[in-house]
Amino acid sequence: MPGGALIGREPERARLTAALAAAARGRGSLILVSGEAGVGKTRLVEDALSGGDTVFVRGAAMPAGSPYGPVTAALRAYLRGTPGALDGCGPLRGPLALLLPDLSAPEPGADRATLVEAIRCALAAMAANGPVAVLLDDLQWSDEATLELLAALAPGLRELRLLMVAAYRSDEVPRAHPLRRLRHDLRRDRALD
């Protein structure tokens, strides 16, 4: 394995592989992985979730990135491996094209609720052909729209063969950061591991 063996991460790895197994049975979820910069969050997730029959895609937030940036990157990564996979989203392809202009002509003026439903449709289409693991990395740099999207998507993941893992640097999330509110809201709604 490139980079050598993971040391001292068996409990965390076991939780991720158990969540992936549950997702493969149609019981998806959202997991937040936090830790200081350089501690190996991304490596842990990649090691635990890639391989086997699971499709693994990754998107990362960037400082001053665009709204929904990590989600858009993950959807693009999936489409590179499975062109045409989102054709079944029907009328939601127009709103989805706001993020992925290659799909069709973007539908101007789509409201937030429609865009969330379009992304939910895209995730369902991804998971229709088998289990999918999505890593959204560096969420400490994510915009508020992405964090609100995760809150809206989390309850619906329970019905998909999809595991979404969002990783962030805990040392870069100050008290007023919107990620703390997301974490609190998801815990309250029992939609978070």
mmCIF file of C-alpha atoms in Angstrom:
data_model
loop_
_atom_site.group_PDB
_atom_site.id
_atom_site.type_symbol
_atom_site.label_atom_id
_atom_site.label_comp_id
_atom_site.label_asym_id
_atom_site.label_seq_id
_atom_site.Cartn_x
_atom_site.Cartn_y
_atom_site.Cartn_z
ATOM 1 C CA MET A 1 0.000 0.000 0.000
ATOM 2 C CA PRO A 2 1.437 3.402 -0.889
ATOM 3 C CA GLY A 3 2.536 5.372 2.138
ATOM 4 C CA GLY A 4 2.787 2.319 4.419
ATOM 5 C CA ALA A 5 0.335 0.884 6.903
ATOM 6 C CA LEU A 6 -1.994 3.024 8.958
ATOM 7 C CA ILE A 7 -1.011 2.892 12.612
ATOM 8 C CA GLY A 8 -3.469 3.282 15.491
ATOM 9 C CA ARG A 9 -6.528 3.907 13.332
ATOM 10 C CA GLU A 10 -8.309 0.559 13.536
ATOM 11 C CA PRO A 11 -11.375 1.794 15.513
ATOM 12 C CA GLU A 12 -11.907 4.664 13.061
ATOM 13 C CA ARG A 13 -11.297 2.420 10.065
ATOM 14 C CA ALA A 14 -13.742 -0.162 11.453
ATOM 15 C CA ARG A 15 -16.460 2.513 11.841
ATOM 16 C CA LEU A 16 -15.948 3.643 8.256
ATOM 17 C CA THR A 17 -16.016 0.119 6.820
ATOM 18 C CA ALA A 18 -19.138 -0.709 8.874
ATOM 19 C CA ALA A 19 -20.852 2.427 7.578
ATOM 20 C CA LEU A 20 -19.850 1.475 4.028
ATOM 21 C CA ALA A 21 -21.263 -2.034 4.518
ATOM 22 C CA ALA A 22 -24.524 -0.509 5.767
ATOM 23 C CA ALA A 23 -24.610 1.798 2.745
ATOM 24 C CA ALA A 24 -24.103 -1.187 0.438
ATOM 25 C CA ARG A 25 -27.274 -2.648 2.024
ATOM 26 C CA GLY A 26 -29.219 0.553 1.277
ATOM 27 C CA ARG A 27 -28.671 2.342 4.582
ATOM 28 C CA GLY A 28 -26.491 5.318 3.653
ATOM 29 C CA SER A 29 -25.255 7.996 6.002
ATOM 30 C CA LEU A 30 -23.128 11.067 6.497
ATOM 31 C CA ILE A 31 -19.984 10.843 8.615
ATOM 32 C CA LEU A 32 -17.868 13.787 9.682
ATOM 33 C CA VAL A 33 -14.158 13.118 10.168
ATOM 34 C CA SER A 34 -12.197 15.775 12.006
ATOM 35 C CA GLY A 35 -8.651 16.214 13.151
ATOM 36 C CA GLU A 36 -5.723 18.573 12.997
ATOM 37 C CA ALA A 37 -3.964 19.338 9.720
ATOM 38 C CA GLY A 38 -1.689 16.503 8.623
ATOM 39 C CA VAL A 39 -3.081 13.875 10.989
ATOM 40 C CA GLY A 40 -4.119 11.596 8.071
ATOM 41 C CA LYS A 41 -7.889 12.069 7.755
ATOM 42 C CA THR A 42 -7.912 11.849 3.965
ATOM 43 C CA ARG A 43 -5.604 8.840 3.940
ATOM 44 C CA LEU A 44 -7.742 7.043 6.515
ATOM 45 C CA VAL A 45 -10.922 7.597 4.515
ATOM 46 C CA GLU A 46 -9.320 6.644 1.197
ATOM 47 C CA ASP A 47 -7.834 3.490 2.729
ATOM 48 C CA ALA A 48 -11.109 2.431 4.353
ATOM 49 C CA LEU A 49 -13.481 3.193 1.497
ATOM 50 C CA SER A 50 -11.709 2.642 -1.805
ATOM 51 C CA GLY A 51 -11.489 -0.731 -3.467
ATOM 52 C CA GLY A 52 -13.878 -3.610 -3.763
ATOM 53 C CA ASP A 53 -17.221 -3.101 -5.483
ATOM 54 C CA THR A 54 -17.661 0.412 -4.124
ATOM 55 C CA VAL A 55 -17.248 3.384 -6.418
ATOM 56 C CA PHE A 56 -15.138 5.980 -4.600
ATOM 57 C CA VAL A 57 -15.185 9.655 -5.616
ATOM 58 C CA ARG A 58 -13.670 12.700 -3.994
ATOM 59 C CA GLY A 59 -14.212 16.423 -4.063
ATOM 60 C CA ALA A 60 -12.443 19.032 -1.988
ATOM 61 C CA ALA A 61 -13.273 22.553 -0.890
ATOM 62 C CA MET A 62 -10.731 25.241 -1.585
ATOM 63 C CA PRO A 63 -10.192 28.598 0.066
ATOM 64 C CA ALA A 64 -12.481 31.093 -1.663
ATOM 65 C CA GLY A 65 -13.935 28.259 -3.743
ATOM 66 C CA SER A 66 -17.243 28.357 -5.540
ATOM 67 C CA PRO A 67 -20.558 27.450 -3.894
ATOM 68 C CA TYR A 68 -21.109 23.688 -3.767
ATOM 69 C CA GLY A 69 -17.475 23.263 -4.912
ATOM 70 C CA PRO A 70 -16.652 19.928 -3.224
ATOM 71 C CA VAL A 71 -19.989 18.388 -4.246
ATOM 72 C CA THR A 72 -19.563 19.567 -7.830
ATOM 73 C CA ALA A 73 -16.038 18.116 -7.928
ATOM 74 C CA ALA A 74 -17.297 14.754 -6.651
ATOM 75 C CA LEU A 75 -20.112 14.673 -9.229
ATOM 76 C CA ARG A 76 -17.623 15.503 -11.996
ATOM 77 C CA ALA A 77 -15.303 12.740 -10.799
ATOM 78 C CA TYR A 78 -18.192 10.276 -10.979
ATOM 79 C CA LEU A 79 -19.187 11.421 -14.455
ATOM 80 C CA ARG A 80 -15.610 10.986 -15.706
ATOM 81 C CA GLY A 81 -15.855 7.297 -14.805
ATOM 82 C CA THR A 82 -19.503 6.843 -15.772
ATOM 83 C CA PRO A 83 -20.502 9.221 -18.573
ATOM 84 C CA GLY A 84 -24.250 9.638 -18.944
ATOM 85 C CA ALA A 85 -24.911 8.401 -15.407
ATOM 86 C CA LEU A 86 -27.117 11.384 -14.593
ATOM 87 C CA ASP A 87 -29.294 11.159 -17.707
ATOM 88 C CA GLY A 88 -32.103 9.732 -15.591
ATOM 89 C CA CYS A 89 -32.514 12.966 -13.627
ATOM 90 C CA GLY A 90 -34.987 14.152 -16.272
ATOM 91 C CA PRO A 91 -36.303 17.653 -15.625
ATOM 92 C CA LEU A 92 -33.810 18.107 -12.783
ATOM 93 C CA ARG A 93 -30.939 18.064 -15.289
ATOM 94 C CA GLY A 94 -31.552 21.769 -16.005
ATOM 95 C CA PRO A 95 -31.020 22.890 -12.402
ATOM 96 C CA LEU A 96 -28.168 20.382 -12.039
ATOM 97 C CA ALA A 97 -26.532 21.971 -15.086
ATOM 98 C CA LEU A 98 -25.987 25.086 -12.967
ATOM 99 C CA LEU A 99 -23.208 23.045 -11.335
ATOM 100 C CA LEU A 100 -22.404 20.780 -14.272
ATOM 101 C CA PRO A 101 -22.877 22.788 -17.491
ATOM 102 C CA ASP A 102 -21.850 19.783 -19.612
ATOM 103 C CA LEU A 103 -25.188 18.097 -18.831
ATOM 104 C CA SER A 104 -27.444 20.527 -20.660
ATOM 105 C CA ALA A 105 -28.267 24.186 -20.860
ATOM 106 C CA PRO A 106 -28.361 25.527 -17.301
ATOM 107 C CA GLU A 107 -31.801 26.449 -16.070
ATOM 108 C CA PRO A 108 -31.582 30.069 -14.960
ATOM 109 C CA GLY A 109 -33.470 31.076 -11.870
ATOM 110 C CA ALA A 110 -33.698 27.630 -10.263
ATOM 111 C CA ASP A 111 -34.379 28.095 -6.563
ATOM 112 C CA ARG A 112 -32.329 26.523 -3.791
ATOM 113 C CA ALA A 113 -34.892 23.795 -3.034
ATOM 114 C CA THR A 114 -34.892 22.679 -6.672
ATOM 115 C CA LEU A 115 -31.103 22.636 -6.774
ATOM 116 C CA VAL A 116 -30.989 20.527 -3.591
ATOM 117 C CA GLU A 117 -33.487 18.100 -5.119
ATOM 118 C CA ALA A 118 -31.423 17.952 -8.327
ATOM 119 C CA ILE A 119 -28.292 17.075 -6.346
ATOM 120 C CA ARG A 120 -30.253 14.476 -4.369
ATOM 121 C CA CYS A 121 -31.385 12.982 -7.702
ATOM 122 C CA ALA A 122 -27.772 12.897 -8.911
ATOM 123 C CA LEU A 123 -26.670 11.075 -5.753
ATOM 124 C CA ALA A 124 -29.531 8.585 -6.112
ATOM 125 C CA ALA A 125 -28.558 7.978 -9.754
ATOM 126 C CA MET A 126 -24.965 7.354 -8.679
ATOM 127 C CA ALA A 127 -26.057 4.841 -6.044
ATOM 128 C CA ALA A 128 -28.542 3.069 -8.322
ATOM 129 C CA ASN A 129 -25.801 0.938 -9.897
ATOM 130 C CA GLY A 130 -24.067 -0.089 -6.685
ATOM 131 C CA PRO A 131 -22.570 1.309 -3.506
ATOM 132 C CA VAL A 132 -20.838 4.681 -3.701
ATOM 133 C CA ALA A 133 -18.530 6.385 -1.221
ATOM 134 C CA VAL A 134 -18.135 10.158 -1.539
ATOM 135 C CA LEU A 135 -15.373 12.015 0.274
ATOM 136 C CA LEU A 136 -15.854 15.761 0.622
ATOM 137 C CA ASP A 137 -12.495 16.950 1.883
ATOM 138 C CA ASP A 138 -11.295 20.166 3.532
ATOM 139 C CA LEU A 139 -14.767 21.268 4.580
ATOM 140 C CA GLN A 140 -13.240 23.932 6.835
ATOM 141 C CA TRP A 141 -12.891 25.988 3.624
ATOM 142 C CA SER A 142 -16.367 25.247 2.382
ATOM 143 C CA ASP A 143 -18.962 27.890 1.725
ATOM 144 C CA GLU A 144 -22.178 28.140 3.688
ATOM 145 C CA ALA A 145 -24.263 26.909 0.720
ATOM 146 C CA THR A 146 -22.403 23.577 0.728
ATOM 147 C CA LEU A 147 -22.865 23.156 4.459
ATOM 148 C CA GLU A 148 -26.599 23.906 4.169
ATOM 149 C CA LEU A 149 -26.762 21.396 1.314
ATOM 150 C CA LEU A 150 -25.241 18.676 3.511
ATOM 151 C CA ALA A 151 -27.814 19.383 6.212
ATOM 152 C CA ALA A 152 -30.599 19.044 3.645
ATOM 153 C CA LEU A 153 -29.164 15.870 2.085
ATOM 154 C CA ALA A 154 -28.246 13.946 5.236
ATOM 155 C CA PRO A 155 -31.703 12.562 6.149
ATOM 156 C CA GLY A 156 -32.301 11.280 2.597
ATOM 157 C CA LEU A 157 -29.003 9.395 2.514
ATOM 158 C CA ARG A 158 -30.558 6.760 4.792
ATOM 159 C CA GLU A 159 -32.404 5.395 1.762
ATOM 160 C CA LEU A 160 -29.428 5.246 -0.612
ATOM 161 C CA ARG A 161 -26.486 2.941 -1.165
ATOM 162 C CA LEU A 162 -24.235 5.935 -0.591
ATOM 163 C CA LEU A 163 -21.838 6.854 2.180
ATOM 164 C CA MET A 164 -20.842 10.501 2.336
ATOM 165 C CA VAL A 165 -17.803 11.370 4.410
ATOM 166 C CA ALA A 166 -16.971 15.006 5.066
ATOM 167 C CA ALA A 167 -13.504 15.682 6.464
ATOM 168 C CA TYR A 168 -12.288 18.908 8.003
ATOM 169 C CA ARG A 169 -9.432 20.349 10.008
ATOM 170 C CA SER A 170 -10.687 20.813 13.542
ATOM 171 C CA ASP A 171 -7.936 23.316 14.299
ATOM 172 C CA GLU A 172 -9.283 25.612 11.551
ATOM 173 C CA VAL A 173 -12.910 25.709 12.696
ATOM 174 C CA PRO A 174 -13.348 28.633 15.101
ATOM 175 C CA ARG A 175 -16.345 28.933 17.387
ATOM 176 C CA ALA A 176 -18.453 30.962 14.914
ATOM 177 C CA HIS A 177 -17.726 28.734 11.884
ATOM 178 C CA PRO A 178 -20.913 27.485 10.128
ATOM 179 C CA LEU A 179 -19.533 23.938 10.214
ATOM 180 C CA ARG A 180 -20.122 23.900 13.971
ATOM 181 C CA ARG A 181 -23.797 24.729 13.387
ATOM 182 C CA LEU A 182 -24.035 21.990 10.769
ATOM 183 C CA ARG A 183 -22.530 19.481 13.180
ATOM 184 C CA HIS A 184 -24.953 20.540 15.933
ATOM 185 C CA ASP A 185 -28.004 20.426 13.652
ATOM 186 C CA LEU A 186 -27.118 17.008 12.261
ATOM 187 C CA ARG A 187 -26.576 15.583 15.750
ATOM 188 C CA ARG A 188 -29.900 17.009 16.894
ATOM 189 C CA ASP A 189 -31.635 15.375 13.912
ATOM 190 C CA ARG A 190 -29.750 12.094 14.455
ATOM 191 C CA ALA A 191 -28.397 12.329 10.913
ATOM 192 C CA LEU A 192 -24.705 12.274 11.765
ATOM 193 C CA ASP A 193 -22.020 9.867 12.815
#
